[in-house]
Amino acid sequence: MLLNYQVHGEGSPLLILHGLFGTLENWGTQIKRLSQNYQVIAADMRDHGRSPHSEEISYTLMAEDIRNLMDHLNLDSAHIIGHSMGGKAAMQFALTYPDRVNKLIIVDIAPVLYSPHHDDVFKGLFSVNLASLKSRSDADKQLTTFISDSRVRAFLLKNLYRAENGEFKWRMNLALLHNQYTRISAAPKGEAYAKPVLFIKGAKSDYLIPEYRDAVLSLFPKSDYRIIRDAGHWPHAEKPAEFTDAVLKYLQ
């Protein structure tokens, strides 16, 4: 599968991978700054954004998608930033193809099996009556029953688009993501990665907690941490300047 992607700027290649329910468009603020020093490649993960829909999702397949994209762009190696699901995909790629990774940055996720915690999101997305929608605000109202946080609703609604026939549709492959959610919750696997890794954590997030430190060190023994204060699971969106400063410092 060839992922949908955008290329911005010139310099050493830097690949950005978004999380579950996200798209490459979530990273616009970071792309603007990072592309001043790097060739930034932002990709839509499989079954997300404008990338193809499939019948199967797994971190092994996502790692192959990353390899295919790098081959397509004639990149022997690249820096990689991955957030949440994209972070697990980046970890799996690094474990599988360590020589093709320069510097690796993992954002607010650990290499562990997570218990389900997107039930309300799936219920909300499935509750939206796409055929009856007149506007994006109609969808927002329907989501409110299940998702009270307006920022989360706005994030999810970036997936909504109007097809040529005038009907609203989700860009993501919602049914597949729901049916194969256990694969998205799974942990990456492989031999320990010998090179340094930066883990960036939102201070208010519970995705990257001390209890997971042993799991991190077993696969990434040369890991370092940067905590973004007053940020949750989306530190790049909640504290963009501080987040990008941390990224640039590590890459330089």
JSON list of C-alpha atoms in Angstrom, two decimals:
[
{"chain": "A", "resi": 1, "resn": "MET", "atom": "CA", "xyz": [0.00, 0.00, 0.00]},
{"chain": "A", "resi": 2, "resn": "LEU", "atom": "CA", "xyz": [1.26, 3.48, -0.86]},
{"chain": "A", "resi": 3, "resn": "LEU", "atom": "CA", "xyz": [0.16, 5.95, 1.81]},
{"chain": "A", "resi": 4, "resn": "ASN", "atom": "CA", "xyz": [-1.10, 9.41, 1.00]},
{"chain": "A", "resi": 5, "resn": "TYR", "atom": "CA", "xyz": [1.60, 11.91, 1.88]},
{"chain": "A", "resi": 6, "resn": "GLN", "atom": "CA", "xyz": [2.78, 15.50, 1.59]},
{"chain": "A", "resi": 7, "resn": "VAL", "atom": "CA", "xyz": [6.36, 16.77, 1.36]},
{"chain": "A", "resi": 8, "resn": "HIS", "atom": "CA", "xyz": [7.39, 20.16, 2.73]},
{"chain": "A", "resi": 9, "resn": "GLY", "atom": "CA", "xyz": [10.80, 21.82, 2.87]},
{"chain": "A", "resi": 10, "resn": "GLU", "atom": "CA", "xyz": [14.32, 20.61, 2.16]},
{"chain": "A", "resi": 11, "resn": "GLY", "atom": "CA", "xyz": [17.04, 18.93, 4.18]},
{"chain": "A", "resi": 12, "resn": "SER", "atom": "CA", "xyz": [17.31, 15.68, 6.11]},
{"chain": "A", "resi": 13, "resn": "PRO", "atom": "CA", "xyz": [14.06, 13.69, 5.74]},
{"chain": "A", "resi": 14, "resn": "LEU", "atom": "CA", "xyz": [11.70, 13.71, 8.71]},
{"chain": "A", "resi": 15, "resn": "LEU", "atom": "CA", "xyz": [8.64, 11.45, 8.61]},
{"chain": "A", "resi": 16, "resn": "ILE", "atom": "CA", "xyz": [5.59, 12.29, 10.75]},
{"chain": "A", "resi": 17, "resn": "LEU", "atom": "CA", "xyz": [2.99, 9.63, 11.65]},
{"chain": "A", "resi": 18, "resn": "HIS", "atom": "CA", "xyz": [-0.33, 10.58, 13.26]},
{"chain": "A", "resi": 19, "resn": "GLY", "atom": "CA", "xyz": [-2.44, 8.66, 15.76]},
{"chain": "A", "resi": 20, "resn": "LEU", "atom": "CA", "xyz": [-5.77, 6.83, 15.73]},
{"chain": "A", "resi": 21, "resn": "PHE", "atom": "CA", "xyz": [-8.61, 8.81, 14.10]},
{"chain": "A", "resi": 22, "resn": "GLY", "atom": "CA", "xyz": [-6.04, 11.41, 12.98]},
{"chain": "A", "resi": 23, "resn": "THR", "atom": "CA", "xyz": [-4.73, 12.66, 9.65]},
{"chain": "A", "resi": 24, "resn": "LEU", "atom": "CA", "xyz": [-1.55, 14.33, 8.46]},
{"chain": "A", "resi": 25, "resn": "GLU", "atom": "CA", "xyz": [-3.45, 17.63, 8.68]},
{"chain": "A", "resi": 26, "resn": "ASN", "atom": "CA", "xyz": [-3.23, 17.42, 12.49]},
{"chain": "A", "resi": 27, "resn": "TRP", "atom": "CA", "xyz": [0.45, 18.34, 12.18]},
{"chain": "A", "resi": 28, "resn": "GLY", "atom": "CA", "xyz": [0.19, 21.58, 10.21]},
{"chain": "A", "resi": 29, "resn": "THR", "atom": "CA", "xyz": [1.67, 23.78, 12.94]},
{"chain": "A", "resi": 30, "resn": "GLN", "atom": "CA", "xyz": [4.70, 21.53, 13.41]},
{"chain": "A", "resi": 31, "resn": "ILE", "atom": "CA", "xyz": [5.21, 21.09, 9.67]},
{"chain": "A", "resi": 32, "resn": "LYS", "atom": "CA", "xyz": [5.43, 24.85, 9.22]},
{"chain": "A", "resi": 33, "resn": "ARG", "atom": "CA", "xyz": [8.34, 25.14, 11.67]},
{"chain": "A", "resi": 34, "resn": "LEU", "atom": "CA", "xyz": [10.09, 21.83, 11.07]},
{"chain": "A", "resi": 35, "resn": "SER", "atom": "CA", "xyz": [10.12, 22.28, 7.28]},
{"chain": "A", "resi": 36, "resn": "GLN", "atom": "CA", "xyz": [12.38, 25.31, 7.72]},
{"chain": "A", "resi": 37, "resn": "ASN", "atom": "CA", "xyz": [15.22, 22.90, 8.58]},
{"chain": "A", "resi": 38, "resn": "TYR", "atom": "CA", "xyz": [14.07, 19.48, 7.34]},
{"chain": "A", "resi": 39, "resn": "GLN", "atom": "CA", "xyz": [12.33, 17.79, 4.45]},
{"chain": "A", "resi": 40, "resn": "VAL", "atom": "CA", "xyz": [9.12, 16.90, 6.27]},
{"chain": "A", "resi": 41, "resn": "ILE", "atom": "CA", "xyz": [7.07, 13.99, 4.95]},
{"chain": "A", "resi": 42, "resn": "ALA", "atom": "CA", "xyz": [3.65, 13.84, 6.62]},
{"chain": "A", "resi": 43, "resn": "ALA", "atom": "CA", "xyz": [1.66, 10.69, 5.91]},
{"chain": "A", "resi": 44, "resn": "ASP", "atom": "CA", "xyz": [-1.91, 9.49, 6.39]},
{"chain": "A", "resi": 45, "resn": "MET", "atom": "CA", "xyz": [-1.75, 6.04, 7.99]},
{"chain": "A", "resi": 46, "resn": "ARG", "atom": "CA", "xyz": [-3.61, 3.15, 6.32]},
{"chain": "A", "resi": 47, "resn": "ASP", "atom": "CA", "xyz": [-7.40, 3.40, 6.73]},
{"chain": "A", "resi": 48, "resn": "HIS", "atom": "CA", "xyz": [-7.05, 7.06, 7.73]},
{"chain": "A", "resi": 49, "resn": "GLY", "atom": "CA", "xyz": [-7.25, 10.36, 5.90]},
{"chain": "A", "resi": 50, "resn": "ARG", "atom": "CA", "xyz": [-6.77, 10.06, 2.16]},
{"chain": "A", "resi": 51, "resn": "SER", "atom": "CA", "xyz": [-4.79, 6.81, 2.33]},
{"chain": "A", "resi": 52, "resn": "PRO", "atom": "CA", "xyz": [-6.36, 3.63, 0.92]},
{"chain": "A", "resi": 53, "resn": "HIS", "atom": "CA", "xyz": [-8.81, 1.58, 2.96]},
{"chain": "A", "resi": 54, "resn": "SER", "atom": "CA", "xyz": [-7.85, -2.03, 3.58]},
{"chain": "A", "resi": 55, "resn": "GLU", "atom": "CA", "xyz": [-9.27, -5.24, 5.01]},
{"chain": "A", "resi": 56, "resn": "GLU", "atom": "CA", "xyz": [-6.63, -5.62, 7.71]},
{"chain": "A", "resi": 57, "resn": "ILE", "atom": "CA", "xyz": [-4.66, -3.41, 10.07]},
{"chain": "A", "resi": 58, "resn": "SER", "atom": "CA", "xyz": [-1.68, -4.27, 12.24]},
{"chain": "A", "resi": 59, "resn": "TYR", "atom": "CA", "xyz": [1.63, -2.74, 13.26]},
{"chain": "A", "resi": 60, "resn": "THR", "atom": "CA", "xyz": [3.47, -5.21, 11.04]},
{"chain": "A", "resi": 61, "resn": "LEU", "atom": "CA", "xyz": [1.45, -3.95, 8.06]},
{"chain": "A", "resi": 62, "resn": "MET", "atom": "CA", "xyz": [1.93, -0.32, 9.10]},
{"chain": "A", "resi": 63, "resn": "ALA", "atom": "CA", "xyz": [5.71, -0.87, 9.30]},
{"chain": "A", "resi": 64, "resn": "GLU", "atom": "CA", "xyz": [5.60, -2.22, 5.75]},
{"chain": "A", "resi": 65, "resn": "ASP", "atom": "CA", "xyz": [3.57, 0.82, 4.68]},
{"chain": "A", "resi": 66, "resn": "ILE", "atom": "CA", "xyz": [6.33, 3.06, 6.06]},
{"chain": "A", "resi": 67, "resn": "ARG", "atom": "CA", "xyz": [8.98, 1.04, 4.23]},
{"chain": "A", "resi": 68, "resn": "ASN", "atom": "CA", "xyz": [6.98, 1.25, 0.98]},
{"chain": "A", "resi": 69, "resn": "LEU", "atom": "CA", "xyz": [6.65, 5.02, 1.35]},
{"chain": "A", "resi": 70, "resn": "MET", "atom": "CA", "xyz": [10.37, 5.46, 2.01]},
{"chain": "A", "resi": 71, "resn": "ASP", "atom": "CA", "xyz": [11.20, 3.23, -0.97]},
{"chain": "A", "resi": 72, "resn": "HIS", "atom": "CA", "xyz": [8.81, 5.26, -3.14]},
{"chain": "A", "resi": 73, "resn": "LEU", "atom": "CA", "xyz": [10.60, 8.45, -2.08]},
{"chain": "A", "resi": 74, "resn": "ASN", "atom": "CA", "xyz": [14.05, 6.84, -2.52]},
{"chain": "A", "resi": 75, "resn": "LEU", "atom": "CA", "xyz": [14.90, 7.38, 1.15]},
{"chain": "A", "resi": 76, "resn": "ASP", "atom": "CA", "xyz": [17.48, 5.05, 2.63]},
{"chain": "A", "resi": 77, "resn": "SER", "atom": "CA", "xyz": [16.73, 6.39, 6.12]},
{"chain": "A", "resi": 78, "resn": "ALA", "atom": "CA", "xyz": [14.85, 9.16, 7.90]},
{"chain": "A", "resi": 79, "resn": "HIS", "atom": "CA", "xyz": [14.12, 10.75, 11.25]},
{"chain": "A", "resi": 80, "resn": "ILE", "atom": "CA", "xyz": [10.69, 9.60, 12.43]},
{"chain": "A", "resi": 81, "resn": "ILE", "atom": "CA", "xyz": [8.11, 11.15, 14.77]},
{"chain": "A", "resi": 82, "resn": "GLY", "atom": "CA", "xyz": [5.12, 9.01, 15.69]},
{"chain": "A", "resi": 83, "resn": "HIS", "atom": "CA", "xyz": [2.20, 9.90, 17.94]},
{"chain": "A", "resi": 84, "resn": "SER", "atom": "CA", "xyz": [0.03, 7.31, 19.71]},
{"chain": "A", "resi": 85, "resn": "MET", "atom": "CA", "xyz": [-0.90, 4.67, 17.09]},
{"chain": "A", "resi": 86, "resn": "GLY", "atom": "CA", "xyz": [1.64, 6.28, 14.78]},
{"chain": "A", "resi": 87, "resn": "GLY", "atom": "CA", "xyz": [4.16, 6.00, 17.59]},
{"chain": "A", "resi": 88, "resn": "LYS", "atom": "CA", "xyz": [3.59, 2.27, 17.87]},
{"chain": "A", "resi": 89, "resn": "ALA", "atom": "CA", "xyz": [3.92, 1.98, 14.09]},
{"chain": "A", "resi": 90, "resn": "ALA", "atom": "CA", "xyz": [7.18, 3.94, 14.27]},
{"chain": "A", "resi": 91, "resn": "MET", "atom": "CA", "xyz": [8.42, 1.64, 17.04]},
{"chain": "A", "resi": 92, "resn": "GLN", "atom": "CA", "xyz": [7.56, -1.46, 15.00]},
{"chain": "A", "resi": 93, "resn": "PHE", "atom": "CA", "xyz": [9.33, 0.00, 11.97]},
{"chain": "A", "resi": 94, "resn": "ALA", "atom": "CA", "xyz": [12.43, 0.79, 14.05]},
{"chain": "A", "resi": 95, "resn": "LEU", "atom": "CA", "xyz": [12.44, -2.72, 15.51]},
{"chain": "A", "resi": 96, "resn": "THR", "atom": "CA", "xyz": [12.07, -4.25, 12.05]},
{"chain": "A", "resi": 97, "resn": "TYR", "atom": "CA", "xyz": [14.30, -1.91, 10.04]},
{"chain": "A", "resi": 98, "resn": "PRO", "atom": "CA", "xyz": [16.67, -0.26, 12.55]},
{"chain": "A", "resi": 99, "resn": "ASP", "atom": "CA", "xyz": [19.17, 0.80, 9.88]},
{"chain": "A", "resi": 100, "resn": "ARG", "atom": "CA", "xyz": [16.51, 2.90, 8.15]},
{"chain": "A", "resi": 101, "resn": "VAL", "atom": "CA", "xyz": [15.86, 5.09, 11.19]},
{"chain": "A", "resi": 102, "resn": "ASN", "atom": "CA", "xyz": [18.07, 8.05, 12.05]},
{"chain": "A", "resi": 103, "resn": "LYS", "atom": "CA", "xyz": [16.54, 9.70, 15.12]},
{"chain": "A", "resi": 104, "resn": "LEU", "atom": "CA", "xyz": [13.30, 8.33, 16.58]},
{"chain": "A", "resi": 105, "resn": "ILE", "atom": "CA", "xyz": [10.78, 10.38, 18.56]},
{"chain": "A", "resi": 106, "resn": "ILE", "atom": "CA", "xyz": [7.76, 8.64, 20.13]},
{"chain": "A", "resi": 107, "resn": "VAL", "atom": "CA", "xyz": [4.93, 10.84, 21.37]},
{"chain": "A", "resi": 108, "resn": "ASP", "atom": "CA", "xyz": [2.83, 9.82, 24.37]},
{"chain": "A", "resi": 109, "resn": "ILE", "atom": "CA", "xyz": [2.60, 6.08, 23.86]},
{"chain": "A", "resi": 110, "resn": "ALA", "atom": "CA", "xyz": [4.38, 3.01, 25.27]},
{"chain": "A", "resi": 111, "resn": "PRO", "atom": "CA", "xyz": [5.11, -0.37, 23.65]},
{"chain": "A", "resi": 112, "resn": "VAL", "atom": "CA", "xyz": [2.40, -2.11, 25.69]},
{"chain": "A", "resi": 113, "resn": "LEU", "atom": "CA", "xyz": [-1.02, -3.66, 25.21]},
{"chain": "A", "resi": 114, "resn": "TYR", "atom": "CA", "xyz": [-3.62, -1.09, 26.26]},
{"chain": "A", "resi": 115, "resn": "SER", "atom": "CA", "xyz": [-7.07, -1.92, 27.56]},
{"chain": "A", "resi": 116, "resn": "PRO", "atom": "CA", "xyz": [-9.95, -0.51, 25.47]},
{"chain": "A", "resi": 117, "resn": "HIS", "atom": "CA", "xyz": [-10.50, 3.19, 26.07]},
{"chain": "A", "resi": 118, "resn": "HIS", "atom": "CA", "xyz": [-12.17, 4.46, 22.89]},
{"chain": "A", "resi": 119, "resn": "ASP", "atom": "CA", "xyz": [-15.63, 2.98, 23.46]},
{"chain": "A", "resi": 120, "resn": "ASP", "atom": "CA", "xyz": [-17.35, 6.35, 23.73]},
{"chain": "A", "resi": 121, "resn": "VAL", "atom": "CA", "xyz": [-15.57, 7.62, 20.64]},
{"chain": "A", "resi": 122, "resn": "PHE", "atom": "CA", "xyz": [-16.71, 4.67, 18.56]},
{"chain": "A", "resi": 123, "resn": "LYS", "atom": "CA", "xyz": [-20.26, 4.93, 19.93]},
{"chain": "A", "resi": 124, "resn": "GLY", "atom": "CA", "xyz": [-20.30, 8.62, 19.08]},
{"chain": "A", "resi": 125, "resn": "LEU", "atom": "CA", "xyz": [-18.97, 8.15, 15.55]},
{"chain": "A", "resi": 126, "resn": "PHE", "atom": "CA", "xyz": [-21.39, 5.33, 14.79]},
{"chain": "A", "resi": 127, "resn": "SER", "atom": "CA", "xyz": [-24.27, 7.38, 16.21]},
{"chain": "A", "resi": 128, "resn": "VAL", "atom": "CA", "xyz": [-23.84, 10.14, 13.62]},
{"chain": "A", "resi": 129, "resn": "ASN", "atom": "CA", "xyz": [-26.55, 9.82, 10.99]},
{"chain": "A", "resi": 130, "resn": "LEU", "atom": "CA", "xyz": [-24.50, 10.76, 7.95]},
{"chain": "A", "resi": 131, "resn": "ALA", "atom": "CA", "xyz": [-27.45, 10.64, 5.55]},
{"chain": "A", "resi": 132, "resn": "SER", "atom": "CA", "xyz": [-29.35, 13.28, 7.51]},
{"chain": "A", "resi": 133, "resn": "LEU", "atom": "CA", "xyz": [-26.49, 15.73, 8.05]},
{"chain": "A", "resi": 134, "resn": "LYS", "atom": "CA", "xyz": [-26.91, 19.23, 6.68]},
{"chain": "A", "resi": 135, "resn": "SER", "atom": "CA", "xyz": [-23.71, 20.62, 8.13]},
{"chain": "A", "resi": 136, "resn": "ARG", "atom": "CA", "xyz": [-20.66, 19.79, 10.24]},
{"chain": "A", "resi": 137, "resn": "SER", "atom": "CA", "xyz": [-22.34, 21.44, 13.22]},
{"chain": "A", "resi": 138, "resn": "ASP", "atom": "CA", "xyz": [-25.16, 18.87, 12.98]},
{"chain": "A", "resi": 139, "resn": "ALA", "atom": "CA", "xyz": [-22.57, 16.12, 13.40]},
{"chain": "A", "resi": 140, "resn": "ASP", "atom": "CA", "xyz": [-21.03, 17.97, 16.33]},
{"chain": "A", "resi": 141, "resn": "LYS", "atom": "CA", "xyz": [-24.41, 18.08, 18.07]},
{"chain": "A", "resi": 142, "resn": "GLN", "atom": "CA", "xyz": [-24.91, 14.33, 17.57]},
{"chain": "A", "resi": 143, "resn": "LEU", "atom": "CA", "xyz": [-21.43, 13.54, 18.92]},
{"chain": "A", "resi": 144, "resn": "THR", "atom": "CA", "xyz": [-22.05, 15.58, 22.08]},
{"chain": "A", "resi": 145, "resn": "THR", "atom": "CA", "xyz": [-24.15, 12.78, 23.60]},
{"chain": "A", "resi": 146, "resn": "PHE", "atom": "CA", "xyz": [-21.07, 10.56, 23.80]},
{"chain": "A", "resi": 147, "resn": "ILE", "atom": "CA", "xyz": [-18.14, 13.00, 23.72]},
{"chain": "A", "resi": 148, "resn": "SER", "atom": "CA", "xyz": [-18.35, 16.05, 25.98]},
{"chain": "A", "resi": 149, "resn": "ASP", "atom": "CA", "xyz": [-14.92, 17.50, 25.18]},
{"chain": "A", "resi": 150, "resn": "SER", "atom": "CA", "xyz": [-15.35, 19.97, 22.31]},
{"chain": "A", "resi": 151, "resn": "ARG", "atom": "CA", "xyz": [-11.65, 19.66, 21.38]},
{"chain": "A", "resi": 152, "resn": "VAL", "atom": "CA", "xyz": [-11.97, 15.91, 20.88]},
{"chain": "A", "resi": 153, "resn": "ARG", "atom": "CA", "xyz": [-15.11, 16.41, 18.79]},
{"chain": "A", "resi": 154, "resn": "ALA", "atom": "CA", "xyz": [-13.32, 18.98, 16.63]},
{"chain": "A", "resi": 155, "resn": "PHE", "atom": "CA", "xyz": [-10.41, 16.57, 16.17]},
{"chain": "A", "resi": 156, "resn": "LEU", "atom": "CA", "xyz": [-12.76, 13.76, 15.09]},
{"chain": "A", "resi": 157, "resn": "LEU", "atom": "CA", "xyz": [-14.77, 16.00, 12.79]},
{"chain": "A", "resi": 158, "resn": "LYS", "atom": "CA", "xyz": [-11.68, 16.71, 10.70]},
{"chain": "A", "resi": 159, "resn": "ASN", "atom": "CA", "xyz": [-12.43, 13.26, 9.25]},
{"chain": "A", "resi": 160, "resn": "LEU", "atom": "CA", "xyz": [-15.81, 14.36, 7.93]},
{"chain": "A", "resi": 161, "resn": "TYR", "atom": "CA", "xyz": [-16.09, 15.36, 4.28]},
{"chain": "A", "resi": 162, "resn": "ARG", "atom": "CA", "xyz": [-18.81, 15.90, 1.70]},
{"chain": "A", "resi": 163, "resn": "ALA", "atom": "CA", "xyz": [-18.70, 13.41, -1.19]},
{"chain": "A", "resi": 164, "resn": "GLU", "atom": "CA", "xyz": [-19.45, 14.30, -4.81]},
{"chain": "A", "resi": 165, "resn": "ASN", "atom": "CA", "xyz": [-23.08, 13.27, -4.35]},
{"chain": "A", "resi": 166, "resn": "GLY", "atom": "CA", "xyz": [-23.41, 15.82, -1.54]},
{"chain": "A", "resi": 167, "resn": "GLU", "atom": "CA", "xyz": [-23.54, 13.29, 1.30]},
{"chain": "A", "resi": 168, "resn": "PHE", "atom": "CA", "xyz": [-21.22, 13.45, 4.27]},
{"chain": "A", "resi": 169, "resn": "LYS", "atom": "CA", "xyz": [-18.78, 10.56, 4.80]},
{"chain": "A", "resi": 170, "resn": "TRP", "atom": "CA", "xyz": [-15.94, 9.62, 7.14]},
{"chain": "A", "resi": 171, "resn": "ARG", "atom": "CA", "xyz": [-12.49, 9.55, 5.57]},
{"chain": "A", "resi": 172, "resn": "MET", "atom": "CA", "xyz": [-11.31, 6.87, 8.01]},
{"chain": "A", "resi": 173, "resn": "ASN", "atom": "CA", "xyz": [-12.28, 3.23, 7.61]},
{"chain": "A", "resi": 174, "resn": "LEU", "atom": "CA", "xyz": [-14.45, 3.34, 10.72]},
{"chain": "A", "resi": 175, "resn": "ALA", "atom": "CA", "xyz": [-15.84, -0.21, 10.59]},
{"chain": "A", "resi": 176, "resn": "LEU", "atom": "CA", "xyz": [-12.41, -1.77, 10.18]},
{"chain": "A", "resi": 177, "resn": "LEU", "atom": "CA", "xyz": [-10.87, 0.33, 12.99]},
{"chain": "A", "resi": 178, "resn": "HIS", "atom": "CA", "xyz": [-13.67, -0.78, 15.30]},
{"chain": "A", "resi": 179, "resn": "ASN", "atom": "CA", "xyz": [-13.62, -4.45, 14.30]},
{"chain": "A", "resi": 180, "resn": "GLN", "atom": "CA", "xyz": [-9.83, -4.74, 14.55]},
{"chain": "A", "resi": 181, "resn": "TYR", "atom": "CA", "xyz": [-9.34, -2.41, 17.49]},
{"chain": "A", "resi": 182, "resn": "THR", "atom": "CA", "xyz": [-7.52, -5.09, 19.51]},
{"chain": "A", "resi": 183, "resn": "ARG", "atom": "CA", "xyz": [-4.74, -4.99, 16.89]},
{"chain": "A", "resi": 184, "resn": "ILE", "atom": "CA", "xyz": [-4.40, -1.24, 17.39]},
{"chain": "A", "resi": 185, "resn": "SER", "atom": "CA", "xyz": [-4.20, -1.76, 21.15]},
{"chain": "A", "resi": 186, "resn": "ALA", "atom": "CA", "xyz": [-1.44, -4.36, 20.72]},
{"chain": "A", "resi": 187, "resn": "ALA", "atom": "CA", "xyz": [2.24, -3.85, 21.47]},
{"chain": "A", "resi": 188, "resn": "PRO", "atom": "CA", "xyz": [5.03, -3.71, 18.89]},
{"chain": "A", "resi": 189, "resn": "LYS", "atom": "CA", "xyz": [7.38, -6.68, 18.95]},
{"chain": "A", "resi": 190, "resn": "GLY", "atom": "CA", "xyz": [11.00, -7.39, 18.11]},
{"chain": "A", "resi": 191, "resn": "GLU", "atom": "CA", "xyz": [14.55, -7.44, 19.35]},
{"chain": "A", "resi": 192, "resn": "ALA", "atom": "CA", "xyz": [15.73, -4.47, 21.40]},
{"chain": "A", "resi": 193, "resn": "TYR", "atom": "CA", "xyz": [16.49, -1.30, 19.42]},
{"chain": "A", "resi": 194, "resn": "ALA", "atom": "CA", "xyz": [20.13, -0.33, 19.97]},
{"chain": "A", "resi": 195, "resn": "LYS", "atom": "CA", "xyz": [19.92, 3.38, 19.12]},
{"chain": "A", "resi": 196, "resn": "PRO", "atom": "CA", "xyz": [18.69, 6.30, 21.27]},
{"chain": "A", "resi": 197, "resn": "VAL", "atom": "CA", "xyz": [14.98, 7.17, 21.34]},
{"chain": "A", "resi": 198, "resn": "LEU", "atom": "CA", "xyz": [13.20, 10.24, 22.71]},
{"chain": "A", "resi": 199, "resn": "PHE", "atom": "CA", "xyz": [9.81, 9.67, 24.35]},
{"chain": "A", "resi": 200, "resn": "ILE", "atom": "CA", "xyz": [7.75, 12.86, 24.69]},
{"chain": "A", "resi": 201, "resn": "LYS", "atom": "CA", "xyz": [4.99, 12.69, 27.30]},
{"chain": "A", "resi": 202, "resn": "GLY", "atom": "CA", "xyz": [2.13, 15.02, 28.09]},
{"chain": "A", "resi": 203, "resn": "ALA", "atom": "CA", "xyz": [2.29, 15.61, 31.85]},
{"chain": "A", "resi": 204, "resn": "LYS", "atom": "CA", "xyz": [-1.48, 15.14, 32.23]},
{"chain": "A", "resi": 205, "resn": "SER", "atom": "CA", "xyz": [-1.66, 12.01, 30.07]},
{"chain": "A", "resi": 206, "resn": "ASP", "atom": "CA", "xyz": [-1.95, 8.45, 31.39]},
{"chain": "A", "resi": 207, "resn": "TYR", "atom": "CA", "xyz": [-0.64, 6.78, 28.21]},
{"chain": "A", "resi": 208, "resn": "LEU", "atom": "CA", "xyz": [3.03, 6.87, 29.20]},
{"chain": "A", "resi": 209, "resn": "ILE", "atom": "CA", "xyz": [3.21, 6.16, 32.93]},
{"chain": "A", "resi": 210, "resn": "PRO", "atom": "CA", "xyz": [5.99, 4.90, 35.27]},
{"chain": "A", "resi": 211, "resn": "GLU", "atom": "CA", "xyz": [4.46, 1.40, 35.31]},
{"chain": "A", "resi": 212, "resn": "TYR", "atom": "CA", "xyz": [5.37, 1.06, 31.64]},
{"chain": "A", "resi": 213, "resn": "ARG", "atom": "CA", "xyz": [9.03, 1.97, 32.10]},
{"chain": "A", "resi": 214, "resn": "ASP", "atom": "CA", "xyz": [10.23, -1.65, 32.16]},
{"chain": "A", "resi": 215, "resn": "ALA", "atom": "CA", "xyz": [8.37, -2.37, 28.92]},
{"chain": "A", "resi": 216, "resn": "VAL", "atom": "CA", "xyz": [9.95, 0.69, 27.31]},
{"chain": "A", "resi": 217, "resn": "LEU", "atom": "CA", "xyz": [13.46, -0.20, 28.47]},
{"chain": "A", "resi": 218, "resn": "SER", "atom": "CA", "xyz": [13.15, -3.83, 27.34]},
{"chain": "A", "resi": 219, "resn": "LEU", "atom": "CA", "xyz": [12.73, -2.73, 23.72]},
{"chain": "A", "resi": 220, "resn": "PHE", "atom": "CA", "xyz": [14.33, 0.72, 23.84]},
{"chain": "A", "resi": 221, "resn": "PRO", "atom": "CA", "xyz": [17.13, 0.59, 26.45]},
{"chain": "A", "resi": 222, "resn": "LYS", "atom": "CA", "xyz": [18.60, 3.92, 25.30]},
{"chain": "A", "resi": 223, "resn": "SER", "atom": "CA", "xyz": [15.40, 5.90, 25.78]},
{"chain": "A", "resi": 224, "resn": "ASP", "atom": "CA", "xyz": [15.17, 9.41, 27.15]},
{"chain": "A", "resi": 225, "resn": "TYR", "atom": "CA", "xyz": [12.10, 11.39, 28.23]},
{"chain": "A", "resi": 226, "resn": "ARG", "atom": "CA", "xyz": [10.81, 14.91, 27.76]},
{"chain": "A", "resi": 227, "resn": "ILE", "atom": "CA", "xyz": [7.68, 15.91, 29.67]},
{"chain": "A", "resi": 228, "resn": "ILE", "atom": "CA", "xyz": [5.50, 18.71, 28.31]},
{"chain": "A", "resi": 229, "resn": "ARG", "atom": "CA", "xyz": [3.86, 20.52, 31.20]},
{"chain": "A", "resi": 230, "resn": "ASP", "atom": "CA", "xyz": [0.11, 21.24, 31.17]},
{"chain": "A", "resi": 231, "resn": "ALA", "atom": "CA", "xyz": [-0.38, 18.92, 28.19]},
{"chain": "A", "resi": 232, "resn": "GLY", "atom": "CA", "xyz": [-2.38, 15.71, 27.81]},
{"chain": "A", "resi": 233, "resn": "HIS", "atom": "CA", "xyz": [-2.28, 13.02, 25.14]},
{"chain": "A", "resi": 234, "resn": "TRP", "atom": "CA", "xyz": [-1.86, 15.55, 22.28]},
{"chain": "A", "resi": 235, "resn": "PRO", "atom": "CA", "xyz": [1.14, 17.63, 23.44]},
{"chain": "A", "resi": 236, "resn": "HIS", "atom": "CA", "xyz": [1.89, 18.72, 19.86]},
{"chain": "A", "resi": 237, "resn": "ALA", "atom": "CA", "xyz": [-1.58, 20.28, 19.65]},
{"chain": "A", "resi": 238, "resn": "GLU", "atom": "CA", "xyz": [-1.89, 21.53, 23.22]},
{"chain": "A", "resi": 239, "resn": "LYS", "atom": "CA", "xyz": [1.62, 23.01, 23.57]},
{"chain": "A", "resi": 240, "resn": "PRO", "atom": "CA", "xyz": [2.88, 23.31, 19.98]},
{"chain": "A", "resi": 241, "resn": "ALA", "atom": "CA", "xyz": [5.77, 25.72, 20.60]},
{"chain": "A", "resi": 242, "resn": "GLU", "atom": "CA", "xyz": [7.19, 23.79, 23.56]},
{"chain": "A", "resi": 243, "resn": "PHE", "atom": "CA", "xyz": [6.69, 20.49, 21.74]},
{"chain": "A", "resi": 244, "resn": "THR", "atom": "CA", "xyz": [8.42, 21.62, 18.56]},
{"chain": "A", "resi": 245, "resn": "ASP", "atom": "CA", "xyz": [11.28, 23.16, 20.57]},
{"chain": "A", "resi": 246, "resn": "ALA", "atom": "CA", "xyz": [11.86, 19.73, 22.17]},
{"chain": "A", "resi": 247, "resn": "VAL", "atom": "CA", "xyz": [11.80, 18.03, 18.77]},
{"chain": "A", "resi": 248, "resn": "LEU", "atom": "CA", "xyz": [14.26, 20.47, 17.20]},
{"chain": "A", "resi": 249, "resn": "LYS", "atom": "CA", "xyz": [16.62, 20.25, 20.16]},
{"chain": "A", "resi": 250, "resn": "TYR", "atom": "CA", "xyz": [16.69, 16.46, 19.91]},
{"chain": "A", "resi": 251, "resn": "LEU", "atom": "CA", "xyz": [17.12, 16.38, 16.13]},
{"chain": "A", "resi": 252, "resn": "GLN", "atom": "CA", "xyz": [19.96, 18.86, 16.20]}
]
